[in-house]
Tab-separated table of N, CA, C and O in Angstrom:
chain	number	residue	atom	x	y	z
G	606	GLY	N	-1.362	37.941	8.554
G	606	GLY	CA	-0.289	37.841	8.258
G	606	GLY	C	-0.636	37.377	6.482
G	606	GLY	O	-2.018	37.130	6.022
G	607	THR	N	0.291	37.234	5.473
G	607	THR	CA	0.103	37.030	4.313
G	607	THR	C	0.269	35.236	3.682
G	607	THR	O	0.722	34.319	4.834
G	608	ARG	N	-0.441	34.775	2.936
G	608	ARG	CA	-0.609	33.059	2.975
G	608	ARG	C	0.073	32.929	1.649
G	608	ARG	O	-0.693	33.260	0.705
G	609	ILE	N	1.123	32.052	1.803
G	609	ILE	CA	2.319	31.422	1.052
G	609	ILE	C	1.240	30.416	0.099
G	609	ILE	O	0.993	29.665	0.676
G	610	ILE	N	0.990	30.315	-0.903
G	610	ILE	CA	0.461	29.143	-1.786
G	610	ILE	C	1.365	28.727	-2.842
G	610	ILE	O	1.479	29.442	-4.201
G	611	TYR	N	1.907	26.975	-2.966
G	611	TYR	CA	2.807	26.761	-4.023
G	611	TYR	C	1.338	25.738	-4.406
G	611	TYR	O	1.168	25.493	-4.467
G	612	ASP	N	1.505	26.299	-5.906
G	612	ASP	CA	1.058	25.690	-7.407
G	612	ASP	C	1.603	23.966	-7.556
G	612	ASP	O	3.308	23.819	-7.051
G	613	ARG	N	1.261	23.257	-7.873
G	613	ARG	CA	1.387	21.767	-7.737
G	613	ARG	C	3.058	21.277	-8.942
G	613	ARG	O	3.575	21.230	-8.683
G	614	LYS	N	2.558	22.524	-9.721
G	614	LYS	CA	4.261	22.428	-10.844
G	614	LYS	C	5.519	22.666	-9.840
G	614	LYS	O	6.617	22.513	-10.056
G	615	PHE	N	5.988	23.689	-9.200
G	615	PHE	CA	5.738	24.422	-8.500
G	615	PHE	C	6.936	23.092	-7.834
G	615	PHE	O	7.818	23.145	-7.320
G	616	LEU	N	6.224	23.075	-6.468
G	616	LEU	CA	6.259	21.854	-5.488
G	616	LEU	C	7.119	20.108	-6.557
G	616	LEU	O	8.112	19.689	-5.635
G	617	LEU	N	6.522	19.937	-7.656
G	617	LEU	CA	7.364	19.286	-8.278
G	617	LEU	C	8.734	19.322	-8.874
G	617	LEU	O	9.289	18.882	-8.821
G	618	ASP	N	8.415	20.408	-8.994
G	618	ASP	CA	9.630	20.736	-9.614
G	618	ASP	C	11.371	20.860	-8.096
G	618	ASP	O	12.862	20.767	-8.564
G	619	ARG	N	10.541	21.529	-6.973
G	619	ARG	CA	11.473	21.332	-6.325
G	619	ARG	C	11.686	20.394	-6.082
G	619	ARG	O	13.044	19.715	-5.177
G	620	ARG	N	11.039	19.188	-5.614
G	620	ARG	CA	11.438	17.827	-5.282
G	620	ARG	C	13.054	17.210	-6.106
G	620	ARG	O	13.774	16.570	-5.891
G	621	ASN	N	13.214	17.530	-7.562
G	621	ASN	CA	14.240	17.400	-8.100
G	621	ASN	C	15.473	18.226	-8.244
G	621	ASN	O	16.204	17.753	-8.525
G	622	SER	N	15.253	19.493	-6.887
G	622	SER	CA	16.836	20.236	-6.607
G	622	SER	C	17.380	19.380	-6.056
G	622	SER	O	16.997	18.441	-5.289
G	623	PRO	N	18.931	19.612	-5.959
G	623	PRO	CA	19.940	18.840	-5.405
G	623	PRO	C	19.486	19.084	-3.946
G	623	PRO	O	20.350	18.756	-2.932
G	624	MET	N	19.462	20.323	-3.558
G	624	MET	CA	19.153	20.205	-2.035
G	624	MET	C	17.998	19.524	-1.345
G	624	MET	O	18.116	18.995	-0.585
G	625	ALA	N	16.698	19.220	-2.838
G	625	ALA	CA	16.021	17.990	-1.901
G	625	ALA	C	16.469	16.487	-1.637
G	625	ALA	O	15.980	16.152	-1.576
G	626	GLN	N	17.840	16.240	-2.551
G	626	GLN	CA	18.003	14.917	-2.780
G	626	GLN	C	19.623	14.733	-1.209
G	626	GLN	O	19.547	13.453	-1.228
G	627	THR	N	19.834	15.574	-0.728
G	627	THR	CA	20.716	15.925	0.035
G	627	THR	C	19.814	15.849	1.492
G	627	THR	O	18.999	16.217	1.623
G	628	PRO	N	20.576	14.819	2.691
G	628	PRO	CA	19.469	14.569	3.574
G	628	PRO	C	20.151	16.169	4.876
G	628	PRO	O	21.518	16.168	4.566
G	629	PRO	N	19.002	16.145	5.510
G	629	PRO	CA	19.629	17.395	6.405
G	629	PRO	C	21.108	16.686	7.330
G	629	PRO	O	21.594	16.141	7.308
G	630	CYS	N	22.198	18.091	7.216
G	630	CYS	CA	23.830	18.025	7.690
G	630	CYS	C	23.988	17.401	9.546
G	630	CYS	O	24.592	16.472	9.862
G	631	HIS	N	22.472	17.635	10.281
G	631	HIS	CA	22.750	16.993	11.956
G	631	HIS	C	21.595	15.532	11.663
G	631	HIS	O	21.059	15.500	12.841
G	632	LEU	N	21.636	14.511	10.527
G	632	LEU	CA	20.669	14.344	11.267
G	632	LEU	C	21.027	12.747	11.330
G	632	LEU	O	21.924	12.516	11.383
G	633	PRO	N	20.305	12.251	12.870
G	633	PRO	CA	21.003	11.014	13.430
G	633	PRO	C	20.737	9.914	12.205
G	633	PRO	O	20.221	9.724	11.532
G	634	SER	N	21.857	8.986	12.013
G	634	SER	CA	21.910	7.439	11.630
G	634	SER	C	20.911	6.999	12.601
G	634	SER	O	21.361	6.185	13.461
G	635	ILE	N	19.515	6.558	11.694
G	635	ILE	CA	18.206	5.583	12.342
G	635	ILE	C	18.507	4.332	10.903
G	635	ILE	O	17.678	4.340	10.397
G	636	PRO	N	19.400	2.949	11.495
G	636	PRO	CA	18.986	2.136	10.586
G	636	PRO	C	17.526	1.273	10.310
G	636	PRO	O	17.024	1.246	11.034
G	637	GLY	N	17.638	1.635	8.893
G	637	GLY	CA	15.437	1.419	8.989
G	637	GLY	C	15.526	2.511	8.927
G	637	GLY	O	14.001	2.564	8.297
G	638	VAL	N	15.082	3.799	9.479
G	638	VAL	CA	15.038	5.158	9.565
G	638	VAL	C	15.246	6.268	8.211
G	638	VAL	O	14.905	6.789	7.278
G	639	THR	N	16.262	6.711	9.045
G	639	THR	CA	17.037	7.492	8.384
G	639	THR	C	18.405	6.536	7.467
G	639	THR	O	18.968	7.714	6.528
G	640	SER	N	18.431	6.020	7.443
G	640	SER	CA	19.265	5.165	6.474
G	640	SER	C	18.835	3.646	6.631
G	640	SER	O	17.989	3.075	7.483
G	641	PRO	N	19.708	3.216	5.301
G	641	PRO	CA	19.177	2.381	4.667
G	641	PRO	C	19.529	0.985	6.362
G	641	PRO	O	20.622	1.263	6.846
G	642	GLY	N	18.518	-0.215	6.307
G	642	GLY	CA	18.647	-1.453	7.802
G	642	GLY	C	19.765	-1.576	7.347
G	642	GLY	O	19.786	-2.314	5.696
G	643	SER	N	20.404	-2.669	7.951
G	643	SER	CA	20.934	-3.562	7.706
G	643	SER	C	20.374	-5.268	7.748
G	643	SER	O	19.509	-5.672	7.902
G	644	ALA	N	21.156	-5.910	6.976
G	644	ALA	CA	20.590	-7.444	5.966
G	644	ALA	C	20.888	-7.984	7.506
G	644	ALA	O	19.659	-8.953	7.277
G	645	GLY	N	21.417	-8.037	8.746
G	645	GLY	CA	21.545	-8.880	9.893
G	645	GLY	C	20.645	-8.539	11.223
G	645	GLY	O	20.680	-8.618	12.179
G	646	GLU	N	19.540	-7.088	10.108
G	646	GLU	CA	19.558	-6.743	11.520
G	646	GLU	C	17.917	-7.471	12.337
G	646	GLU	O	17.263	-8.546	11.626
G	647	GLU	N	17.888	-7.824	13.534
G	647	GLU	CA	17.257	-8.267	14.454
G	647	GLU	C	15.779	-8.019	14.389
G	647	GLU	O	15.578	-6.777	14.668
G	648	PRO	N	14.937	-8.848	14.216
G	648	PRO	CA	13.594	-8.305	14.630
G	648	PRO	C	13.382	-7.449	15.586
G	648	PRO	O	13.894	-8.284	17.090
G	649	LYS	N	11.749	-6.623	15.792
G	649	LYS	CA	11.824	-5.358	16.214
G	649	LYS	C	10.688	-6.828	17.747
G	649	LYS	O	10.408	-7.616	17.753
G	650	VAL	N	10.750	-5.763	18.946
G	650	VAL	CA	9.877	-6.972	19.777
G	650	VAL	C	8.529	-5.956	20.028
G	650	VAL	O	8.830	-4.748	20.027
G	651	ASP	N	7.733	-6.818	19.577
G	651	ASP	CA	6.308	-6.001	20.015
G	651	ASP	C	5.925	-5.369	21.448
G	651	ASP	O	6.499	-6.653	22.397
G	652	ALA	N	5.220	-4.293	21.423
G	652	ALA	CA	5.293	-3.789	22.807
G	652	ALA	C	3.877	-5.031	23.243
G	652	ALA	O	4.636	-5.012	24.479
G	653	ASN	N	3.093	-5.401	22.238
G	653	ASN	CA	2.471	-6.576	23.519
G	653	ASN	C	3.023	-7.438	24.200
G	653	ASN	O	2.895	-7.978	25.111
G	654	ASN	N	4.557	-7.724	23.629
G	654	ASN	CA	4.904	-9.048	23.956
G	654	ASN	C	5.801	-8.342	25.367
G	654	ASN	O	6.873	-9.348	25.491
G	655	LEU	N	5.850	-7.594	25.603
G	655	LEU	CA	7.217	-6.704	26.349
G	655	LEU	C	6.655	-7.438	27.854
G	655	LEU	O	6.758	-7.964	28.891
G	656	ASN	N	5.157	-7.494	28.116
G	656	ASN	CA	4.427	-7.795	29.447
G	656	ASN	C	4.319	-9.853	29.585
G	656	ASN	O	3.717	-9.865	30.420
G	657	HIS	N	4.980	-10.410	28.403
G	657	HIS	CA	4.443	-11.907	28.317
G	657	HIS	C	5.879	-12.758	29.081
G	657	HIS	O	7.474	-12.154	28.702
G	658	GLN	N	5.793	-13.178	29.991
G	658	GLN	CA	7.241	-14.206	30.526
G	658	GLN	C	6.137	-15.515	30.320
G	658	GLN	O	5.550	-15.755	30.439
G	659	GLU	N	7.526	-16.111	30.149
G	659	GLU	CA	7.454	-17.424	29.750
G	659	GLU	C	7.395	-17.851	30.843
G	659	GLU	O	8.462	-17.881	31.162
G	660	GLY	N	7.028	-19.341	30.639
G	660	GLY	CA	6.705	-20.678	31.630
G	660	GLY	C	5.837	-19.812	33.019
G	660	GLY	O	5.394	-20.918	33.956
G	661	LYS	N	5.666	-18.858	33.661
G	661	LYS	CA	5.051	-18.324	34.039
G	661	LYS	C	3.479	-17.766	34.186
G	661	LYS	O	3.402	-17.294	33.142
G	662	PRO	N	2.288	-18.110	34.287
G	662	PRO	CA	1.370	-18.125	33.860
G	662	PRO	C	0.895	-16.587	34.893
G	662	PRO	O	0.822	-16.478	35.752
G	663	SER	N	-0.246	-15.650	33.965
G	663	SER	CA	-0.120	-13.747	34.490
G	663	SER	C	-0.752	-14.084	35.230
G	663	SER	O	-2.007	-15.192	35.016
G	664	MET	N	-1.159	-12.984	36.029
G	664	MET	CA	-1.609	-13.145	37.131
G	664	MET	C	-3.686	-12.379	36.554
G	664	MET	O	-4.561	-11.602	37.129
G	665	GLY	N	-3.493	-12.201	35.703
G	665	GLY	CA	-4.439	-11.634	34.791
G	665	GLY	C	-5.734	-11.981	34.792
G	665	GLY	O	-6.512	-12.421	35.445
G	666	ASP	N	-6.095	-12.138	32.858
G	666	ASP	CA	-7.591	-11.853	32.646
G	666	ASP	C	-7.293	-13.735	31.834
G	666	ASP	O	-8.852	-14.099	31.161
G	667	ASP	N	-6.904	-14.216	32.898
G	667	ASP	CA	-6.270	-15.463	31.699
G	667	ASP	C	-7.631	-16.270	32.235
G	667	ASP	O	-8.600	-17.349	31.594
G	668	ALA	N	-7.958	-16.570	33.242
G	668	ALA	CA	-8.781	-17.362	33.564
G	668	ALA	C	-10.441	-16.717	32.848
G	668	ALA	O	-11.764	-17.914	32.649
G	669	GLN	N	-10.640	-15.697	32.973
G	669	GLN	CA	-11.636	-15.394	32.349
G	669	GLN	C	-12.160	-15.437	31.058
G	669	GLN	O	-13.003	-15.686	31.039
G	670	PHE	N	-11.135	-15.702	30.536
G	670	PHE	CA	-11.305	-16.160	29.474
G	670	PHE	C	-10.764	-16.893	28.161
G	670	PHE	O	-10.786	-17.438	27.229
G	671	GLU	N	-10.751	-18.168	29.324
G	671	GLU	CA	-10.804	-19.839	29.189
G	671	GLU	C	-12.088	-20.359	28.884
G	671	GLU	O	-12.890	-20.550	28.835
G	672	MET	N	-11.858	-20.925	27.739
G	672	MET	CA	-12.610	-21.630	26.840
G	672	MET	C	-12.389	-23.332	27.181
G	672	MET	O	-11.599	-24.066	26.552
G	673	ASP	N	-13.665	-23.701	26.940
G	673	ASP	CA	-13.554	-25.514	27.329
G	673	ASP	C	-13.854	-25.824	25.931
G	673	ASP	O	-15.082	-25.116	25.111
G	674	ILE	N	-13.089	-26.638	24.790
G	674	ILE	CA	-13.239	-27.547	23.310
G	674	ILE	C	-13.643	-28.805	23.565
G	674	ILE	O	-12.769	-29.261	24.525
C-alpha cells in the first residue's frame, strides 16, 4: 500500500476550512462534551463514591487501616 504523508502547512490550512468548522451531521448532543455545558449542570458523581454509603460502616478494609492518634 501507498502511504499518504501530509506536511504541517497543509494540515494547518485544512484547520480553517468550512468543513472543519462544522460538526458531523449525526453527532449526538452531550452537554459539556459535544455541546457547551449549561450553567445549572449538577456536578458529576465520582466512581469512588458509588460504593460509599452514608451512616453504614463498610465491612471492607476500614479496620486494617485504623490509626490511633
